[in-house]
Coordinates of C-alpha atoms in Angstrom, one line a residue:
M295 CA 79.4 58.8 100.4
T296 CA 82.2 60.7 98.7
Q297 CA 79.9 62.6 96.4
T298 CA 77.6 63.5 99.4
S299 CA 80.6 64.8 101.3
A300 CA 81.8 66.9 98.4
E301 CA 78.4 68.4 98.0
N302 CA 78.3 69.2 101.7
D303 CA 81.7 70.9 101.5
T304 CA 80.6 72.9 98.5
A305 CA 77.4 74.0 100.3
Q306 CA 79.3 74.9 103.5
A307 CA 81.8 76.9 101.4
A308 CA 79.0 78.6 99.6
A309 CA 77.4 79.6 102.9
R310 CA 80.7 81.0 104.2
D311 CA 81.1 83.0 101.0
K312 CA 77.6 84.4 101.3
A313 CA 78.1 85.4 104.9
Q314 CA 81.4 87.0 103.9
A315 CA 79.8 88.8 101.0
R316 CA 77.0 90.2 103.2
G317 CA 79.7 91.4 105.6
L318 CA 81.6 93.2 102.9
V319 CA 78.4 94.8 101.5
L320 CA 77.4 96.0 105.0
W321 CA 80.9 97.4 105.6
L322 CA 80.7 99.4 102.4
W323 CA 77.2 100.6 103.1
R324 CA 77.7 101.6 106.7
G325 CA 81.1 103.1 106.2
Y326 CA 80.7 105.0 103.0
L327 CA 77.6 104.6 100.9
H328 CA 74.8 105.5 103.4
K329 CA 75.7 109.2 103.4
H330 CA 74.5 109.3 99.8
V331 CA 71.3 107.5 100.5
W332 CA 69.0 110.2 99.0
L333 CA 70.8 110.5 95.8
L334 CA 70.9 106.7 95.6
L335 CA 67.2 106.5 96.0
V336 CA 66.6 108.9 93.2
A337 CA 69.1 106.9 91.0
L338 CA 67.2 103.7 91.9
V339 CA 63.9 105.3 90.8
F340 CA 65.3 106.2 87.4
M341 CA 66.9 102.7 87.1
A342 CA 63.4 101.2 87.9
I343 CA 61.9 103.3 85.1
E344 CA 64.6 102.3 82.7
G345 CA 64.2 98.6 83.6
S346 CA 60.4 98.6 83.4
M347 CA 60.5 100.0 79.9
L348 CA 61.7 96.7 78.5
G349 CA 58.6 95.0 80.0
A350 CA 56.4 97.7 78.4
L351 CA 58.0 97.2 75.0
S352 CA 57.6 93.5 75.1
Y353 CA 53.9 93.9 76.1
M354 CA 53.4 96.2 73.1
M355 CA 54.4 93.3 70.8
Q356 CA 51.0 91.6 71.1
P357 CA 48.8 94.6 69.8
M358 CA 51.4 95.5 67.2
F359 CA 51.3 92.0 65.7
D360 CA 47.7 91.0 66.3
Q361 CA 45.9 94.3 65.7
V362 CA 48.2 96.1 63.3
F363 CA 49.9 93.4 61.3
M364 CA 47.5 90.4 61.4
Q365 CA 44.1 92.3 61.5
G366 CA 45.3 95.4 59.5
D367 CA 43.8 97.8 62.0
G368 CA 45.1 101.2 60.8
S369 CA 43.6 103.1 63.7
A370 CA 45.8 101.1 66.1
L371 CA 48.9 102.0 64.2
A372 CA 49.2 105.6 65.5
W373 CA 48.8 104.8 69.2
V374 CA 51.0 101.7 69.1
G375 CA 53.7 103.7 67.3
M376 CA 53.5 106.6 69.8
A377 CA 53.5 104.2 72.7
I378 CA 56.7 102.5 71.5
F379 CA 58.4 105.8 70.8
S380 CA 57.4 107.0 74.4
I381 CA 58.9 103.8 75.8
F382 CA 62.3 104.4 74.1
A383 CA 62.3 108.2 75.0
G384 CA 61.6 107.4 78.6
R385 CA 64.2 104.7 78.7
A386 CA 66.8 107.1 77.3
I387 CA 66.1 109.9 79.8
A388 CA 66.1 107.5 82.7
S389 CA 69.4 106.0 81.6
V390 CA 71.2 109.3 81.4
V391 CA 70.0 110.5 84.8
Q392 CA 70.7 107.3 86.7
K393 CA 74.2 107.0 85.2
V394 CA 75.1 110.6 86.1
L395 CA 73.9 110.1 89.7
L396 CA 75.6 106.8 90.1
T397 CA 78.9 108.1 88.8
R398 CA 78.7 111.0 91.3
I399 CA 78.0 108.6 94.1
S400 CA 80.7 106.0 93.2
Q401 CA 83.4 108.6 92.6
H402 CA 82.7 110.4 95.9
T403 CA 82.6 107.1 97.9
A404 CA 85.8 105.8 96.2
A405 CA 87.5 109.1 97.1
D406 CA 86.4 108.7 100.7
V407 CA 87.8 105.2 100.9
R408 CA 91.1 106.3 99.4
T409 CA 91.4 109.1 101.9
T410 CA 90.4 107.0 104.9
L411 CA 92.8 104.2 103.8
L412 CA 95.7 106.7 103.4
D413 CA 95.0 108.1 106.9
R414 CA 95.0 104.6 108.4
L415 CA 98.3 103.7 106.6
M416 CA 100.0 106.9 107.7
A417 CA 98.9 106.1 111.3
Q418 CA 100.8 102.8 111.2
D419 CA 104.2 102.6 112.8
V420 CA 107.6 101.9 111.2
A421 CA 107.4 98.2 111.8
F422 CA 104.3 98.0 109.6
H423 CA 105.9 99.9 106.8
K424 CA 108.9 97.7 106.9
T425 CA 106.7 94.7 106.0
H426 CA 104.4 96.5 103.6
P427 CA 106.5 98.1 100.8
P428 CA 105.3 101.3 99.0
G429 CA 104.4 99.5 95.8
Y430 CA 102.1 97.1 97.7
L431 CA 100.3 100.0 99.5
I432 CA 100.0 102.0 96.3
Q433 CA 98.3 99.0 94.7
R434 CA 95.9 98.8 97.6
V435 CA 95.0 102.5 97.6
Q436 CA 94.7 102.9 93.8
T437 CA 93.7 99.6 92.1
D438 CA 91.8 97.9 94.8
V439 CA 89.7 100.9 95.7
A440 CA 88.9 101.2 92.0
S441 CA 87.3 97.8 92.2
I442 CA 84.9 99.2 94.8
N443 CA 83.6 101.5 92.1
Q444 CA 82.9 98.5 89.9
V445 CA 81.0 96.7 92.7
W446 CA 78.8 99.7 93.5
S447 CA 78.0 100.4 89.9
A448 CA 77.3 96.7 89.1
I449 CA 75.4 95.8 92.2
I450 CA 73.3 99.0 92.3
T451 CA 72.6 98.9 88.6
G452 CA 71.7 95.2 88.9
A453 CA 69.4 95.9 91.8
G454 CA 67.8 99.0 90.4
R455 CA 67.6 98.2 86.7
D456 CA 68.3 94.6 85.8
A457 CA 66.4 93.1 88.7
I458 CA 63.3 95.2 88.0
S459 CA 63.6 94.5 84.3
L460 CA 63.7 90.8 85.1
V461 CA 60.6 91.0 87.3
V462 CA 58.6 93.0 84.9
L463 CA 59.5 90.9 81.9
M464 CA 58.8 87.7 83.7
G465 CA 55.4 89.2 84.7
V466 CA 54.7 89.8 81.0
A467 CA 55.7 86.2 80.1
L468 CA 53.6 84.8 82.9
N469 CA 50.6 86.9 81.7
V470 CA 50.9 85.4 78.3
D471 CA 51.2 81.8 79.4
W472 CA 52.6 80.5 82.7
R473 CA 53.3 77.1 81.3
W474 CA 55.5 78.5 78.5
T475 CA 57.4 80.4 81.2
L476 CA 58.1 77.3 83.3
V477 CA 59.2 75.4 80.1
A478 CA 61.6 78.3 79.2
C479 CA 63.2 78.2 82.7
I480 CA 63.7 74.4 82.6
G481 CA 67.5 74.7 82.7
L482 CA 67.7 77.0 85.8
P483 CA 68.3 74.2 88.4
V484 CA 71.2 73.0 86.3
L485 CA 73.1 76.3 86.9
V486 CA 73.2 76.3 90.7
L487 CA 76.1 73.9 91.6
P488 CA 78.4 74.9 88.6
S489 CA 77.8 78.6 89.5
L490 CA 78.9 78.0 93.1
V491 CA 82.1 76.2 92.0
V492 CA 82.9 78.9 89.4
Q493 CA 82.4 81.7 92.0
R494 CA 84.9 80.1 94.4
F495 CA 87.4 79.6 91.5
V496 CA 87.1 83.3 90.5
R497 CA 87.6 84.5 94.1
R498 CA 90.8 82.5 94.5
R499 CA 92.2 83.7 91.1
S500 CA 91.3 87.2 91.9
R501 CA 93.2 87.2 95.2
E502 CA 96.3 85.9 93.2
V503 CA 95.8 88.7 90.7
R504 CA 95.8 91.4 93.5
D505 CA 98.9 89.9 95.2
L506 CA 100.8 89.7 91.9
G507 CA 99.7 93.3 91.0
A508 CA 101.1 94.5 94.4
R509 CA 104.4 92.7 93.7
L510 CA 104.6 94.3 90.3
A511 CA 104.0 97.7 91.8
T512 CA 106.7 97.1 94.4
R513 CA 109.1 96.0 91.7
L514 CA 108.4 99.2 89.7
D515 CA 108.8 101.3 92.8
E516 CA 112.2 99.7 93.4
V517 CA 113.3 100.1 89.8
F518 CA 112.4 103.8 89.5
H519 CA 113.9 104.7 92.8
G520 CA 117.0 102.8 92.2
I521 CA 117.5 103.7 88.5
V522 CA 121.0 105.1 89.1
P523 CA 122.5 102.0 90.7
I524 CA 120.7 99.8 88.2
K525 CA 122.4 101.7 85.3
L526 CA 125.8 101.7 87.0
N527 CA 125.7 98.0 87.7
R528 CA 124.2 97.2 84.3
L529 CA 121.2 95.5 85.8
E530 CA 118.7 96.6 83.1
S531 CA 118.4 93.1 81.6
Y532 CA 118.1 91.5 85.0
Q533 CA 115.4 93.8 86.2
S534 CA 113.5 93.5 82.9
S535 CA 113.7 89.7 83.1
Q536 CA 112.3 89.8 86.7
F537 CA 109.5 92.1 85.7
R538 CA 108.7 90.0 82.6
N539 CA 108.4 86.9 84.7
L540 CA 106.0 88.5 87.2
T541 CA 104.0 90.0 84.3
N542 CA 103.7 86.6 82.6
R543 CA 102.4 85.1 85.9
L544 CA 99.9 88.0 86.2
V545 CA 98.7 87.5 82.6
G546 CA 98.1 83.8 83.1
T547 CA 96.2 84.4 86.4
E548 CA 94.2 87.2 84.8
V549 CA 93.1 85.0 81.9
R550 CA 92.1 82.1 84.3
A551 CA 90.1 84.6 86.3
A552 CA 88.4 86.0 83.2
I553 CA 87.5 82.5 82.1
G554 CA 85.8 81.9 85.4
A555 CA 84.0 85.2 85.4
A556 CA 82.8 84.7 81.8
A557 CA 81.6 81.1 82.5
I558 CA 78.6 82.2 84.5
P559 CA 76.9 84.3 81.8
G560 CA 78.0 81.6 79.4
L561 CA 76.0 79.0 81.4
I562 CA 73.0 81.3 81.4
D563 CA 73.2 81.5 77.6
I564 CA 73.2 77.7 77.3
M565 CA 70.2 77.5 79.7
A566 CA 68.4 80.2 77.6
G567 CA 69.0 78.2 74.4
L568 CA 67.5 75.0 76.0
G569 CA 64.5 77.0 77.3
F570 CA 63.7 78.5 73.9
L571 CA 64.1 75.2 72.2
A572 CA 61.6 73.7 74.6
V573 CA 59.2 76.6 74.2
L574 CA 59.4 76.4 70.4
F575 CA 58.3 72.8 70.4
Y576 CA 55.7 73.2 73.1
G577 CA 54.2 76.5 72.1
G578 CA 54.6 76.1 68.3
G579 CA 52.0 73.4 68.3
E580 CA 49.5 75.6 70.2
I581 CA 50.0 78.4 67.6
I582 CA 49.5 76.0 64.7
A583 CA 46.4 74.7 66.4
G584 CA 45.1 78.2 66.8
E585 CA 45.0 78.1 70.6
K586 CA 47.5 81.0 70.8
T587 CA 48.0 84.0 68.5
V588 CA 51.2 85.1 66.8
G589 CA 51.0 88.4 68.8
Q590 CA 51.0 86.4 72.1
F591 CA 54.0 84.4 71.0
M592 CA 55.9 87.5 69.9
A593 CA 55.1 89.2 73.2
F594 CA 56.3 86.1 75.1
F595 CA 59.3 85.7 72.9
T596 CA 60.3 89.3 73.2
A597 CA 59.8 89.3 77.0
M598 CA 62.0 86.2 77.4
I599 CA 64.7 87.6 75.0
F600 CA 64.8 90.8 77.0
A601 CA 64.7 88.8 80.3
F602 CA 67.7 86.7 79.6
E603 CA 69.9 89.8 78.9
P604 CA 69.5 91.3 82.4
L605 CA 69.7 87.7 83.7
R606 CA 73.1 87.5 82.0
R607 CA 74.2 90.8 83.5
L608 CA 73.1 89.7 86.9
G609 CA 75.0 86.5 86.4
A610 CA 78.1 88.5 85.4
I611 CA 77.7 90.5 88.6
S612 CA 78.5 87.3 90.5
G613 CA 81.8 87.0 88.7
L614 CA 82.5 90.7 89.0
W615 CA 81.8 90.6 92.8
Q616 CA 84.3 87.8 93.3
V617 CA 87.0 89.8 91.5
A618 CA 86.2 93.0 93.5
A619 CA 85.7 91.2 96.8
A620 CA 89.3 90.0 96.7
G621 CA 90.4 93.7 96.6
I622 CA 87.9 94.8 99.2
E623 CA 89.1 92.1 101.6
R624 CA 92.7 93.4 101.2
I625 CA 91.5 97.0 101.9
R626 CA 89.6 95.8 105.0
E627 CA 92.7 94.0 106.3
L628 CA 94.7 97.2 106.1
M629 CA 92.0 99.3 107.6
D630 CA 91.4 96.9 110.5
A631 CA 95.2 96.6 111.2
E632 CA 95.8 98.2 114.6
P633 CA 99.0 100.2 115.1
T634 CA 101.3 98.5 117.6
L635 CA 102.1 101.9 119.1
R636 CA 99.2 103.0 121.4
E637 CA 98.3 106.5 122.3
A638 CA 98.4 107.4 126.0
A639 CA 95.1 106.7 127.6
A640 CA 95.3 110.0 129.6
P641 CA 98.0 112.1 128.0
V642 CA 99.8 114.7 130.1
P643 CA 100.7 118.2 128.8
P644 CA 104.1 118.4 127.0
P645 CA 107.1 119.9 129.0
S646 CA 107.6 123.6 128.6
G647 CA 110.8 125.4 127.9
T648 CA 113.9 123.6 126.6
P649 CA 113.7 120.0 127.9
D650 CA 116.5 117.5 128.4
V651 CA 116.4 114.0 126.9
A652 CA 117.1 110.8 128.8
L653 CA 117.1 107.1 128.2
S654 CA 117.3 104.6 131.1
D655 CA 118.3 101.0 130.6
V656 CA 116.6 100.8 127.2
R657 CA 116.5 97.5 125.4
L658 CA 115.0 97.0 122.0
F659 CA 114.5 93.9 119.8
Y660 CA 113.5 93.7 116.2
G661 CA 112.3 90.1 116.0
E662 CA 115.1 87.9 117.4
A663 CA 117.8 90.6 116.9
E664 CA 118.7 92.8 119.9
I665 CA 119.3 96.3 118.6
L666 CA 119.8 98.2 121.9
R667 CA 121.3 96.6 125.0
G668 CA 120.6 98.5 128.1
V669 CA 121.3 102.0 126.8
T670 CA 121.4 104.7 129.5
M671 CA 122.3 108.3 128.5
R672 CA 121.2 111.9 128.9
A673 CA 121.3 114.9 126.6
E674 CA 121.3 118.1 128.7
A675 CA 118.8 120.8 128.0
G676 CA 120.0 123.6 125.7
K677 CA 123.3 121.7 124.9
T678 CA 124.6 119.7 122.0
T679 CA 125.1 115.9 122.4
A680 CA 126.7 114.0 119.7
I681 CA 126.2 110.2 119.2
V682 CA 129.0 108.4 117.3
G683 CA 129.8 104.8 116.5
A684 CA 130.1 102.4 113.6
S685 CA 127.2 101.6 111.3
G686 CA 124.7 99.3 113.1
A687 CA 125.6 100.6 116.5
G688 CA 122.0 101.7 117.1
K689 CA 122.4 105.5 116.8
S690 CA 119.5 106.2 114.5
T691 CA 117.3 103.8 116.6
L692 CA 117.7 106.3 119.4
F693 CA 116.0 108.9 117.3
N694 CA 113.2 106.5 116.5
L695 CA 112.7 105.9 120.2
L696 CA 112.6 109.6 121.1
T697 CA 109.9 110.3 118.5
R698 CA 108.0 107.1 119.2
L699 CA 108.4 105.6 115.8
V700 CA 109.1 102.5 117.9
D701 CA 108.8 101.6 121.6
P702 CA 111.4 99.7 123.6
Q703 CA 110.6 96.4 125.2
H704 CA 112.4 97.4 128.4
G705 CA 113.4 100.7 130.0
H706 CA 112.2 104.3 129.7
V707 CA 112.6 107.2 127.4
A708 CA 111.9 110.7 128.8
V709 CA 111.7 114.2 127.4
G710 CA 111.8 116.9 130.1
G711 CA 111.4 114.3 132.8
V712 CA 108.1 113.0 131.2
D713 CA 108.0 109.5 129.8
V714 CA 107.3 109.7 126.1
T715 CA 104.5 107.1 126.4
R716 CA 102.5 109.5 128.7
L717 CA 102.4 112.2 126.0
S718 CA 100.1 112.2 123.0
V719 CA 102.1 111.3 119.8
A720 CA 101.2 114.7 118.3
D721 CA 102.4 116.6 121.3
L722 CA 105.6 114.5 121.5
R723 CA 106.5 114.9 117.9
G724 CA 105.7 118.6 118.1
L725 CA 108.8 118.9 120.4
F726 CA 111.2 117.7 117.7
S727 CA 112.6 119.0 114.4
V728 CA 114.6 116.4 112.4
V729 CA 117.2 117.1 109.7
S730 CA 118.6 113.9 108.1
Q731 CA 120.8 113.1 105.1
D732 CA 117.7 112.1 103.2
A733 CA 116.2 115.6 102.6
L734 CA 112.5 114.8 102.0
L735 CA 111.0 117.3 99.6
F736 CA 107.6 117.0 97.9
D737 CA 106.8 117.7 94.2
E738 CA 105.4 121.2 95.0
T739 CA 106.8 124.7 95.1
L740 CA 109.7 125.6 97.2
R741 CA 107.5 127.8 99.3
E742 CA 105.1 125.0 100.1
N743 CA 108.0 122.7 101.0
V744 CA 109.0 125.2 103.7
V745 CA 105.6 126.2 105.1
L746 CA 104.0 122.7 104.6
G747 CA 100.4 124.0 104.5
R748 CA 100.7 126.6 107.2
T749 CA 98.8 129.8 106.6
D750 CA 100.0 131.8 109.6
V751 CA 103.5 132.5 108.3
S752 CA 104.2 136.1 107.4
D753 CA 106.5 137.1 104.6
A754 CA 108.9 138.7 107.1
R755 CA 109.1 135.4 109.1
L756 CA 109.5 133.4 106.0
K757 CA 112.4 135.6 104.8
E758 CA 114.0 135.3 108.2
V759 CA 114.2 131.5 108.1
L760 CA 115.2 131.5 104.5
D761 CA 118.1 133.9 105.2
A762 CA 119.1 131.9 108.3
A763 CA 119.1 128.6 106.4
H764 CA 121.1 130.2 103.5
V765 CA 118.2 129.4 101.1
S766 CA 118.2 133.0 100.0
D767 CA 121.7 132.5 98.6
F768 CA 120.4 130.5 95.7
L769 CA 116.8 131.7 95.6
E770 CA 117.4 134.4 92.9
K771 CA 118.9 131.8 90.6
L772 CA 115.6 129.8 90.5
P773 CA 113.3 130.6 87.5
D774 CA 110.2 131.4 89.7
G775 CA 111.9 132.1 93.0
L776 CA 109.8 130.7 95.9
D777 CA 107.2 129.5 93.5
T778 CA 109.6 127.2 91.6
E779 CA 108.5 123.6 91.5
V780 CA 111.2 121.5 93.1
G781 CA 110.3 118.3 91.2
P782 CA 109.8 114.8 92.5
R783 CA 111.8 114.3 95.7
G784 CA 113.3 117.8 95.1
S785 CA 115.1 116.6 91.9
N786 CA 115.3 120.1 90.5
L787 CA 117.6 121.2 93.4
S788 CA 121.1 120.1 94.4
G789 CA 121.8 118.1 97.5
G790 CA 123.0 121.1 99.4
Q791 CA 120.1 123.2 98.3
R792 CA 117.6 120.5 99.4
Q793 CA 119.3 120.3 102.8
R794 CA 119.0 124.1 103.3
V795 CA 115.3 123.9 102.4
V796 CA 114.8 121.2 105.1
I797 CA 116.8 123.4 107.6
A798 CA 114.5 126.4 106.8
R799 CA 111.5 124.1 107.5
A800 CA 113.0 123.1 110.8
L801 CA 113.7 126.7 111.7
L802 CA 110.1 127.6 110.9
R803 CA 108.9 124.8 113.2
D804 CA 110.9 126.4 116.0
T805 CA 110.8 123.3 118.3
P806 CA 112.9 123.0 121.5
V807 CA 114.6 119.8 120.5
L808 CA 116.7 119.3 117.3
L809 CA 117.7 115.9 115.9
L810 CA 120.4 115.9 113.2
D811 CA 121.0 112.5 111.6
E812 CA 124.0 112.6 109.2
A813 CA 122.7 116.0 108.0
T814 CA 125.9 116.8 106.0
S815 CA 127.3 113.4 105.2
A816 CA 126.2 113.4 101.5
L817 CA 127.5 116.9 100.7
D818 CA 130.6 118.1 99.1
A819 CA 133.0 120.3 101.1
Q820 CA 131.7 123.6 99.9
S821 CA 128.0 122.7 100.5
E822 CA 128.9 121.2 103.8
T823 CA 130.4 124.4 105.0
V824 CA 127.3 126.4 104.1
V825 CA 124.9 123.8 105.5
Q826 CA 126.9 123.4 108.7
A827 CA 126.7 127.1 109.3
A828 CA 122.9 126.9 109.0
L829 CA 122.8 124.0 111.3
D830 CA 124.8 125.8 113.9
R831 CA 122.4 128.7 113.8
L832 CA 119.5 126.2 114.0
A833 CA 121.0 124.5 117.1
A834 CA 121.5 127.6 119.1
G835 CA 119.4 127.6 122.3
R836 CA 118.0 124.1 121.6
T837 CA 118.6 120.7 123.0
T838 CA 120.4 119.1 120.1
L839 CA 121.3 115.5 119.4
V840 CA 123.7 114.9 116.5
I841 CA 124.5 111.6 114.7
A842 CA 127.6 111.9 112.6
H843 CA 130.3 109.7 111.1
R844 CA 132.5 112.7 110.3
L845 CA 134.0 113.5 113.7
S846 CA 135.0 116.9 112.5
T847 CA 131.3 117.9 112.8
V848 CA 131.0 116.9 116.5
R849 CA 134.3 118.0 118.0
E850 CA 132.7 121.1 119.5
A851 CA 129.7 119.2 121.0
D852 CA 129.1 119.7 124.7
R853 CA 129.1 115.9 125.2
I854 CA 129.9 113.0 122.9
V855 CA 128.3 109.5 123.5
V856 CA 130.1 106.6 121.9
M857 CA 128.0 103.5 120.9
D858 CA 129.0 100.1 119.9
K859 CA 126.8 97.1 119.1
G860 CA 123.8 98.6 120.8
R861 CA 125.5 99.8 124.0
V862 CA 126.9 103.1 125.3
V863 CA 130.6 102.3 125.8
D864 CA 132.0 105.7 126.5
E865 CA 131.0 109.4 126.8
G866 CA 132.6 112.8 127.5
T867 CA 134.0 115.7 125.6
H868 CA 136.3 115.4 122.6
D869 CA 139.4 115.9 124.6
E870 CA 138.3 113.5 127.4
L871 CA 137.5 110.7 124.9
I872 CA 140.9 111.2 123.1
A873 CA 142.5 110.8 126.5
H874 CA 140.5 107.6 127.2
D875 CA 142.2 106.2 124.1
G876 CA 139.1 104.0 123.4
I877 CA 136.9 103.5 120.3
Y878 CA 136.4 107.2 119.8
A879 CA 140.1 107.8 119.8
G880 CA 140.6 105.0 117.3
L881 CA 138.0 106.4 115.0
Y882 CA 139.4 109.9 115.3
H883 CA 143.0 108.8 114.5
L884 CA 141.7 106.6 111.6
Q885 CA 139.8 109.5 110.1
F886 CA 142.5 112.2 110.5
N887 CA 145.5 109.9 110.0
T888 CA 147.2 111.4 113.1
G889 CA 149.6 108.6 113.6
G890 CA 147.7 107.5 116.7
P891 CA 147.1 103.9 117.9
T892 CA 147.7 101.0 115.5
A893 CA 144.9 98.6 114.4
E894 CA 146.0 96.2 117.1
D895 CA 145.6 99.0 119.7
R896 CA 142.2 100.0 118.5
L897 CA 141.1 96.4 118.5
A898 CA 142.2 96.0 122.1
A899 CA 140.4 99.2 123.0
Q900 CA 137.1 97.9 121.6
T901 CA 137.2 94.8 123.8
V902 CA 136.5 96.9 126.9
A903 CA 132.8 96.9 126.0
D904 CA 132.6 93.4 124.7
P905 CA 131.2 90.4 126.5
P906 CA 133.8 87.8 127.7
R907 CA 133.5 85.4 124.8
T908 CA 133.9 88.2 122.2
R909 CA 136.7 89.7 124.3
R910 CA 138.6 86.4 124.2
R911 CA 138.1 86.2 120.5
R912 CA 139.4 89.7 119.9
T913 CA 142.4 89.1 122.3
F914 CA 143.3 86.0 120.2
V915 CA 143.0 88.1 117.0
G916 CA 145.1 90.8 118.6
R917 CA 147.9 88.3 119.4
L918 CA 147.8 87.1 115.7
L919 CA 148.1 90.7 114.6
S920 CA 151.1 91.3 116.8
R921 CA 153.0 88.5 115.2
L922 CA 152.5 89.9 111.7
P923 CA 155.5 91.8 110.3
R924 CA 155.1 95.5 110.5
L925 CA 154.7 97.1 107.1

């Protein structure tokens, strides 16, 4: 009963694997391979020619041995020799042509898959990228797509060359003696169940290899991007140890997968040995008795020898498919993942002119954590609105909402009176220019980092934005001017220079709304002065929202919004907020050491926006502070 149940489970699992394999092959064919169908057919024709040549060669063994060697027929020597030479020449030409065609097909299709996958990944929202680190995605795009090339090459070659070789060679063997052929294949039934078990083992190990490879890629990405803090904190040994542990796990899993993949052709070799042993005993007696000729035996022997080689390769395809299928499954999972942010079903035109920006009772959760708690605020059109508050207050999240990197669970976000969910994402983001402290530059020329692929930018317009952003101040110092390569992430430029390039990019975009997120916080005083002047010019005539910890950069804002723990707790001009003597005043006096309210006073001011339980806790702490001796 137990054995029967295990056999049924194995059969059901095999059926599921076959159905899944068919689904993957159909996905590859319909999505990418069918566009190359004519080239593929030509390649298959040449594969068929290459494969059939082995059958022709084995067939020629009989006249070569019987007529030339055994009977000494000299007249047969010429035509047999030329026939064999023609077989090898035809096989060589067919092999070259089909390999070139197949390489062209596989490389083009792999490029299509990579491009499509990258497009899908870039379309995903921020929440997706928070759970899928860059190293993981790089592994999927590079390594897993490479496995598709292996599958196409192996399966198509197996179908076009090895399968035809096997059919032709078995036809030659059957033509010589069908009984010998059955005896030679006596071990085939023994292969079925072990092969199914081995295939499932290889698939599981291959999935583990892909996942470990992705973790290794993520670790490398973290190491190389964090090389400075790693050095400063003397973490080289720690990171090396972590990487070595992952590598050792990967090696062990790779070896186990290789054992499984090699087991299938190994089983075929054992079966082939048993078959030849049986034929030798069975057919040898017929040759000794004169019932069969040496030429017939050599033709049969050669056909079977040649037949087991493509059979071995076809068996190896099974193992290779299991390895590749694990990668293809991961690719399909990423391609089938739907972005949580949906485009508007019937998008409306974007607002014209310089729009205002408004949030109404906006609440946002990341999992269980509530990030924004009923935020209501408005940034007037053409004016500068600053958003200040402690780290974690939810300031940057507001920018993510405005540009629809994330949607709130409650409330509304509007630009120019239009809810952002009613606009197409492209139109919405076309309204904004963003300058943050992380000046993102690409490993291209400075010119390309400003124009970003645009071809409609005149030299005069480009010079105008470069002058306005103070990029022209350092341009002459660069070795190739605008054609200077800025290096990975702009590493060939200083922090201030990178910021000015990003500002020039924003000026060239010329959008009505400007978002500045700590744009000068990482700069020294001299660079900050230059960059701030460029930002002031950029903000002129635009609806501008500024996030800043340095309150000196927002004093002149038309309106300042104070946030604390995901809520708007105060707003007004600088002078009004100082007069309110709340959180903003506390932050201002703390930064500029004006001798303003004490720590106890600032703590009391913060309780205005706190819920009752927190307010009681802060009041208790305030009483404790009041009893401490004044230093």
